XYZ file of C-alpha atoms in Angstrom:
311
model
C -87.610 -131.217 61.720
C -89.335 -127.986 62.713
C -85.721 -126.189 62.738
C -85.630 -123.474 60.580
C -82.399 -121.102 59.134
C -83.207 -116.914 58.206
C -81.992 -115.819 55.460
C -82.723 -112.465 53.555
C -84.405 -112.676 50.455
C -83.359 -112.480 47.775
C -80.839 -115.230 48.528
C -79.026 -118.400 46.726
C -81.455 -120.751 45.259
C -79.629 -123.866 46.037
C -79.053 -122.746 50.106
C -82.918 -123.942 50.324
C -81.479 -127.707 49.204
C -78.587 -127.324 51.041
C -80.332 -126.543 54.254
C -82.493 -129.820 53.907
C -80.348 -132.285 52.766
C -77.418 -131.616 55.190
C -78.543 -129.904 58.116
C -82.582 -130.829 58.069
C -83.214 -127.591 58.459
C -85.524 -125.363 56.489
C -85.063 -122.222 55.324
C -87.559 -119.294 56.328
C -86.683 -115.665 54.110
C -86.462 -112.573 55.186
C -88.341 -110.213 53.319
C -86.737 -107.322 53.771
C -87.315 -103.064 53.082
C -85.393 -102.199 51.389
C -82.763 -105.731 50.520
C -80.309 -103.720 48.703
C -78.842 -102.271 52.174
C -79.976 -105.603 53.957
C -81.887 -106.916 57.003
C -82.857 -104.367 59.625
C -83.434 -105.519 63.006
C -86.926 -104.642 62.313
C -87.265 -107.087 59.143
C -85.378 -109.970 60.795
C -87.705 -109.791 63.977
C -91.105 -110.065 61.957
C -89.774 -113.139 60.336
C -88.562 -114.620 63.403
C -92.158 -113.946 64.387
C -94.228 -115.713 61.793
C -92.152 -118.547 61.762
C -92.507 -119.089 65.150
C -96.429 -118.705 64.982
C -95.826 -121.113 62.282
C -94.690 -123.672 64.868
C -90.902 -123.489 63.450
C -88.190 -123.184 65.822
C -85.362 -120.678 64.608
C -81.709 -121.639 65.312
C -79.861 -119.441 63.435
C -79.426 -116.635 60.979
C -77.600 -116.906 57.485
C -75.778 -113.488 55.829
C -74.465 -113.600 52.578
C -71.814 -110.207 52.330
C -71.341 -109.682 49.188
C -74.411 -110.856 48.654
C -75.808 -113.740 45.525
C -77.807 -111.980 43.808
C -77.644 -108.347 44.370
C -73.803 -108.116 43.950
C -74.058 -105.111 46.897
C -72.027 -104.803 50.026
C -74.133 -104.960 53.248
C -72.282 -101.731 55.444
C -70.578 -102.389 58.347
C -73.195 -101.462 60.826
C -76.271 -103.224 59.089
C -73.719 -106.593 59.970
C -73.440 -105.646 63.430
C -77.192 -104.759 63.852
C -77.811 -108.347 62.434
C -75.170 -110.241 64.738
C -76.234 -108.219 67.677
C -80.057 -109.197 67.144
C -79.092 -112.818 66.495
C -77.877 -112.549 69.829
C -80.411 -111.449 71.786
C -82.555 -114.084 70.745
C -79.142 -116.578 71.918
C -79.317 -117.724 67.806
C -75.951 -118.306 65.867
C -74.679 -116.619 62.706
C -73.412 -117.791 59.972
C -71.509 -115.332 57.738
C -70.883 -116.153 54.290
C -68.554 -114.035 52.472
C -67.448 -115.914 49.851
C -67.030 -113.285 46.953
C -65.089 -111.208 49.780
C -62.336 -110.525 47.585
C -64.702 -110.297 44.686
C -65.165 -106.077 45.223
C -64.777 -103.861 42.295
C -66.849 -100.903 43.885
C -64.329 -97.825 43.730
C -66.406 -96.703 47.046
C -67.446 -99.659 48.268
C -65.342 -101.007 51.277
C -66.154 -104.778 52.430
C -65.335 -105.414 55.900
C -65.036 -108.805 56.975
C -66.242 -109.495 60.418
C -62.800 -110.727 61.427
C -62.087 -106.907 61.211
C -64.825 -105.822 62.358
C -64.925 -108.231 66.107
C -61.095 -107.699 65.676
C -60.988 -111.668 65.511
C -63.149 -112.110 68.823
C -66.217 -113.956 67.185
C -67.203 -115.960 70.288
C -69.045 -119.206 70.453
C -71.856 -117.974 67.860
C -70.121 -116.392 65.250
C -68.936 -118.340 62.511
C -67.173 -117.116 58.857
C -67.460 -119.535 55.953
C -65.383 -119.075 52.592
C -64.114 -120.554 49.481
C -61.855 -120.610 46.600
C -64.355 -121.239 44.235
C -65.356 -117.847 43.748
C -63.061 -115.345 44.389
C -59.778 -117.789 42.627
C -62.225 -119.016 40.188
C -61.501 -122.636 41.579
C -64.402 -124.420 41.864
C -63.253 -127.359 40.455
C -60.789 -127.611 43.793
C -63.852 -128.466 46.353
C -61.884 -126.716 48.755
C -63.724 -124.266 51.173
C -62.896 -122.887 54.540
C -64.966 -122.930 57.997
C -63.041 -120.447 60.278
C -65.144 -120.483 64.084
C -63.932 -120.211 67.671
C -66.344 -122.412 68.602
C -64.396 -125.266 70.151
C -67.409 -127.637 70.140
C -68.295 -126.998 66.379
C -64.589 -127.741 65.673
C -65.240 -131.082 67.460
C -68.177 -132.225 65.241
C -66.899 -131.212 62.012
C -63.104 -132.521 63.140
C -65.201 -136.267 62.880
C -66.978 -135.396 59.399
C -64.576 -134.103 57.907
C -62.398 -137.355 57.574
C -65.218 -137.819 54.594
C -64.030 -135.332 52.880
C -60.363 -134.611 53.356
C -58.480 -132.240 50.761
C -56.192 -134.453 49.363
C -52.473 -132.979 50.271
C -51.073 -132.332 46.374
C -53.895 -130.276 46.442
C -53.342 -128.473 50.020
C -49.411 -128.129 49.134
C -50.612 -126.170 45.572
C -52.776 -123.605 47.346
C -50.351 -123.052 50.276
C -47.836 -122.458 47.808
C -49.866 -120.109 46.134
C -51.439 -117.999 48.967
C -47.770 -117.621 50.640
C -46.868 -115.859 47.035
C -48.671 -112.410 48.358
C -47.656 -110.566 45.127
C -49.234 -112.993 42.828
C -52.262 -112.949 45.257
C -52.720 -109.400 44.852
C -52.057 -109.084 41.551
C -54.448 -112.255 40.615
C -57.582 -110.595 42.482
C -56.715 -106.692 41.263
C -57.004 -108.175 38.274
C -59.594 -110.476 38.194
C -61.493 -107.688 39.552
C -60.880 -105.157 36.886
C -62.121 -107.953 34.530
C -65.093 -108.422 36.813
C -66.014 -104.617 36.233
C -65.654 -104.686 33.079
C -68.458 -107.849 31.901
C -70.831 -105.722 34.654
C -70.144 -102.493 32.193
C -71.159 -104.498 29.277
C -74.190 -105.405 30.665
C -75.319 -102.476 32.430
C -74.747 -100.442 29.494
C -77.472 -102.257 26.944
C -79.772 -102.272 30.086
C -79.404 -98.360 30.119
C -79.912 -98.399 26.381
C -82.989 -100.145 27.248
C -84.300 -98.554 30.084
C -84.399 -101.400 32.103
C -84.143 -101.157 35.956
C -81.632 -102.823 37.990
C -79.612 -102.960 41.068
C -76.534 -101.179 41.217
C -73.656 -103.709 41.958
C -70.379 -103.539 43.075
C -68.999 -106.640 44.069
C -69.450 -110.295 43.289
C -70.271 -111.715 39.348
C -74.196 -110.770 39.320
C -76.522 -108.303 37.672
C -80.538 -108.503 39.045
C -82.632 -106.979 36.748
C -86.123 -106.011 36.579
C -88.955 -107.010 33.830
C -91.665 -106.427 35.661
C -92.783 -104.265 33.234
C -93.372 -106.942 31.185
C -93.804 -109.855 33.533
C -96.562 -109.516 35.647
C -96.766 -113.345 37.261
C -94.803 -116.352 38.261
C -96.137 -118.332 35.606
C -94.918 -115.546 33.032
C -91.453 -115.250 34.844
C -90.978 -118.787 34.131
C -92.037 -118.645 30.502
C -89.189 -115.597 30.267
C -86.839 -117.743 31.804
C -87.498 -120.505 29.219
C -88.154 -117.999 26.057
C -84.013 -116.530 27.302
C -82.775 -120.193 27.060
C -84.445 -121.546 23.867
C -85.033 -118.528 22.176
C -81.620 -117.311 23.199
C -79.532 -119.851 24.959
C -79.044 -117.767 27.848
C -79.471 -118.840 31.439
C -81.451 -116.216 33.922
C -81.905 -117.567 37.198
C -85.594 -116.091 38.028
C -86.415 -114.236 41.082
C -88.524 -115.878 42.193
C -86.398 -119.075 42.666
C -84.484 -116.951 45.264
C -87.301 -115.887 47.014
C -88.372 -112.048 45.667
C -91.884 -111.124 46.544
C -91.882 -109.649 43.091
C -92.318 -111.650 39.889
C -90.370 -110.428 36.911
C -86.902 -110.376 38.391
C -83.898 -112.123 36.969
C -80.155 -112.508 37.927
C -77.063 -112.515 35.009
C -74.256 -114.212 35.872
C -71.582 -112.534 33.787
C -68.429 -114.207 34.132
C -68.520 -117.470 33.090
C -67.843 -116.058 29.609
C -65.741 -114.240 27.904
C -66.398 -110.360 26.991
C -67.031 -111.168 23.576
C -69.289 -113.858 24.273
C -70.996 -111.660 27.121
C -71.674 -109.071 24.035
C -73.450 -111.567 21.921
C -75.505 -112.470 24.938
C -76.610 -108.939 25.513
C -77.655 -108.350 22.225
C -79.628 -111.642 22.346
C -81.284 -110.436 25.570
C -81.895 -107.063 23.874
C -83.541 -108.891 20.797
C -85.620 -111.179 23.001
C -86.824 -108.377 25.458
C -87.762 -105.891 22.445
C -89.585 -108.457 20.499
C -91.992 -109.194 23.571
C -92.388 -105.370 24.490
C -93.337 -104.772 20.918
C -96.238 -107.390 21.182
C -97.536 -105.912 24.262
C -96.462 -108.370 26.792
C -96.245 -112.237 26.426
C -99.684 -112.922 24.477
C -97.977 -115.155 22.180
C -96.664 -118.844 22.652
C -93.249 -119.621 22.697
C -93.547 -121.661 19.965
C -94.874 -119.571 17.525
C -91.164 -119.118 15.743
C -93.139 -116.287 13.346
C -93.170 -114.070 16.358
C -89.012 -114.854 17.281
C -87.767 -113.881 13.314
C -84.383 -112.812 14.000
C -83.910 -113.118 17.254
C -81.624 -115.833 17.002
C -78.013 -115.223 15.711
């Protein structure tokens, strides 16, 4: 208790549970300038600050490249600035790059930081990854932990015997990632049809004039309502007006952490295209109806108010 993780906001909702309930750690953000290009050195040493006035001890520092929810690529040297400052206050870092093959920015270039140390990451520099995301195999539960950290490997060598990969399992994916052709064909291709759900959404946002960050990897769109959502109390009533109104999930801003209410992240490929078009209009119906009324003065329940925007 009292042992705290950084993490730059906005960041994965369900890292704030995770942090608790395995590590009993908590989670302290980093509220960064400008969180589209990431931490600065600046950023990640004022929130080292208050949480230590706080009474928190920090013990490490959590990256997310690409990131969840922005969908950017952090550049090489805002990763090195990050890792070298983690350093010099002796902290860890823990580098999650788990949509790392998820890149469909025709001038975006994601560097992992085994390229970047040339596969020298010391005793405090630690890459996570999975195929959930970038194979679209969540259902395998099979993630990686890759460290040169001989005393790490130690610890999790005894936990892991509670959750082996069973070897079927191991044998498929071994199979599949010695099959290098199908492996690059797979993710060229899954990342085309990544591209392609962002240009469906992006393009009713334009039509709509509504803000948002400009993504290029990953399977997320943040957008901004602030326009029309003023307060966390009135992001949450957007969030549920989307899913009963709608039936689309948002995940809210402010459940990752933004300073600013009125944010919200699409997750745009769990569906098909087609389906992703319905939703879109839906959003576009939904968002309309409450900028016509001025703003949400009216109860969600009042179904006179939501004529049509159902399908």
């Amino acid at each position: 208790p009292g042992d705290v993780v950084l993490i730059p906001a906005p960041y994965y909702a369900a890292f704030d549970n995770d942090a608790r309930t395995f590590a009993d750690c908590r989670v302290v953000p980093v509220i960064c300038q400008d969180p589209t290009k990431g931490p600065s050195v600046h950023d990640l040493e004022n929130a080292k600050v208050e949480a230590e006035e706080a009474g928190l001890n920090v013990r490490f520092l959590l990256l997310t490249n690409p990131h969840n929810p922005l969908g950017v690529v952090y550049s090489p040297q805002v990763v090195k600035d990050a890792i070298g400052w983690a350093r010099s206050h002796s902290m860890d870092t823990v580098m999650d790059e788990i949509y790392g093959c998820s890149v469909f920015g025709q001038k975006e270039e994601f560097k992992s930081i085994l390229e970047l140390y040339n596969n020298d990451l010391g005793n405090d520099l630690h890459l996570v990854w999975g195929f959930s995301k970038d194979f679209g195999a969540s259902g395998f539960r099979m993630g990686v932990l890759y460290t040169q950290n001989e005393v790490l490997m130690a610890a999790i060598g005894n936990l892991i015997a509670f959750a082996w990969v069973p070897l079927p399992m191991q044998r498929i994916m071994a199979d599949l990632l010695n099959d290098k052709h199908w492996v690059d064909s797979f993710l060229q291709h899954s990342c085309q049809r990544l591209k392609k759900s962002y240009t469906i959404c992006t393009k009713v946002l334009d039509e709509m004039n509504v803000p948002y960050v400009k993504a290029t990897s990953a399977m997320f769109l943040y957008l901004d309502l602030s326009d029309i959502i003023k307060t966390e109390q009135e992001e949450a009533i957007m969030s549920q007006i989307f899913f009963k109104r709608a039936r689309m999930v948002l995940t809210p801003g402010t459940t990752q952490h933004d300073s600013q209410p009125g944010k919200f992240r699409i997750c745009y490929a769990y569906v098909s295209p087609e389906v992703l078009k319905i939703g879109m209009e839906r959003f576009r119906k939904v968002v309309t109806t409450i900028r016509e009324k001025g703003g949400l003065r009216f109860s969600i329940q009042d179904d006179h108010h939501w004529e049509g925007v159902i399908v």
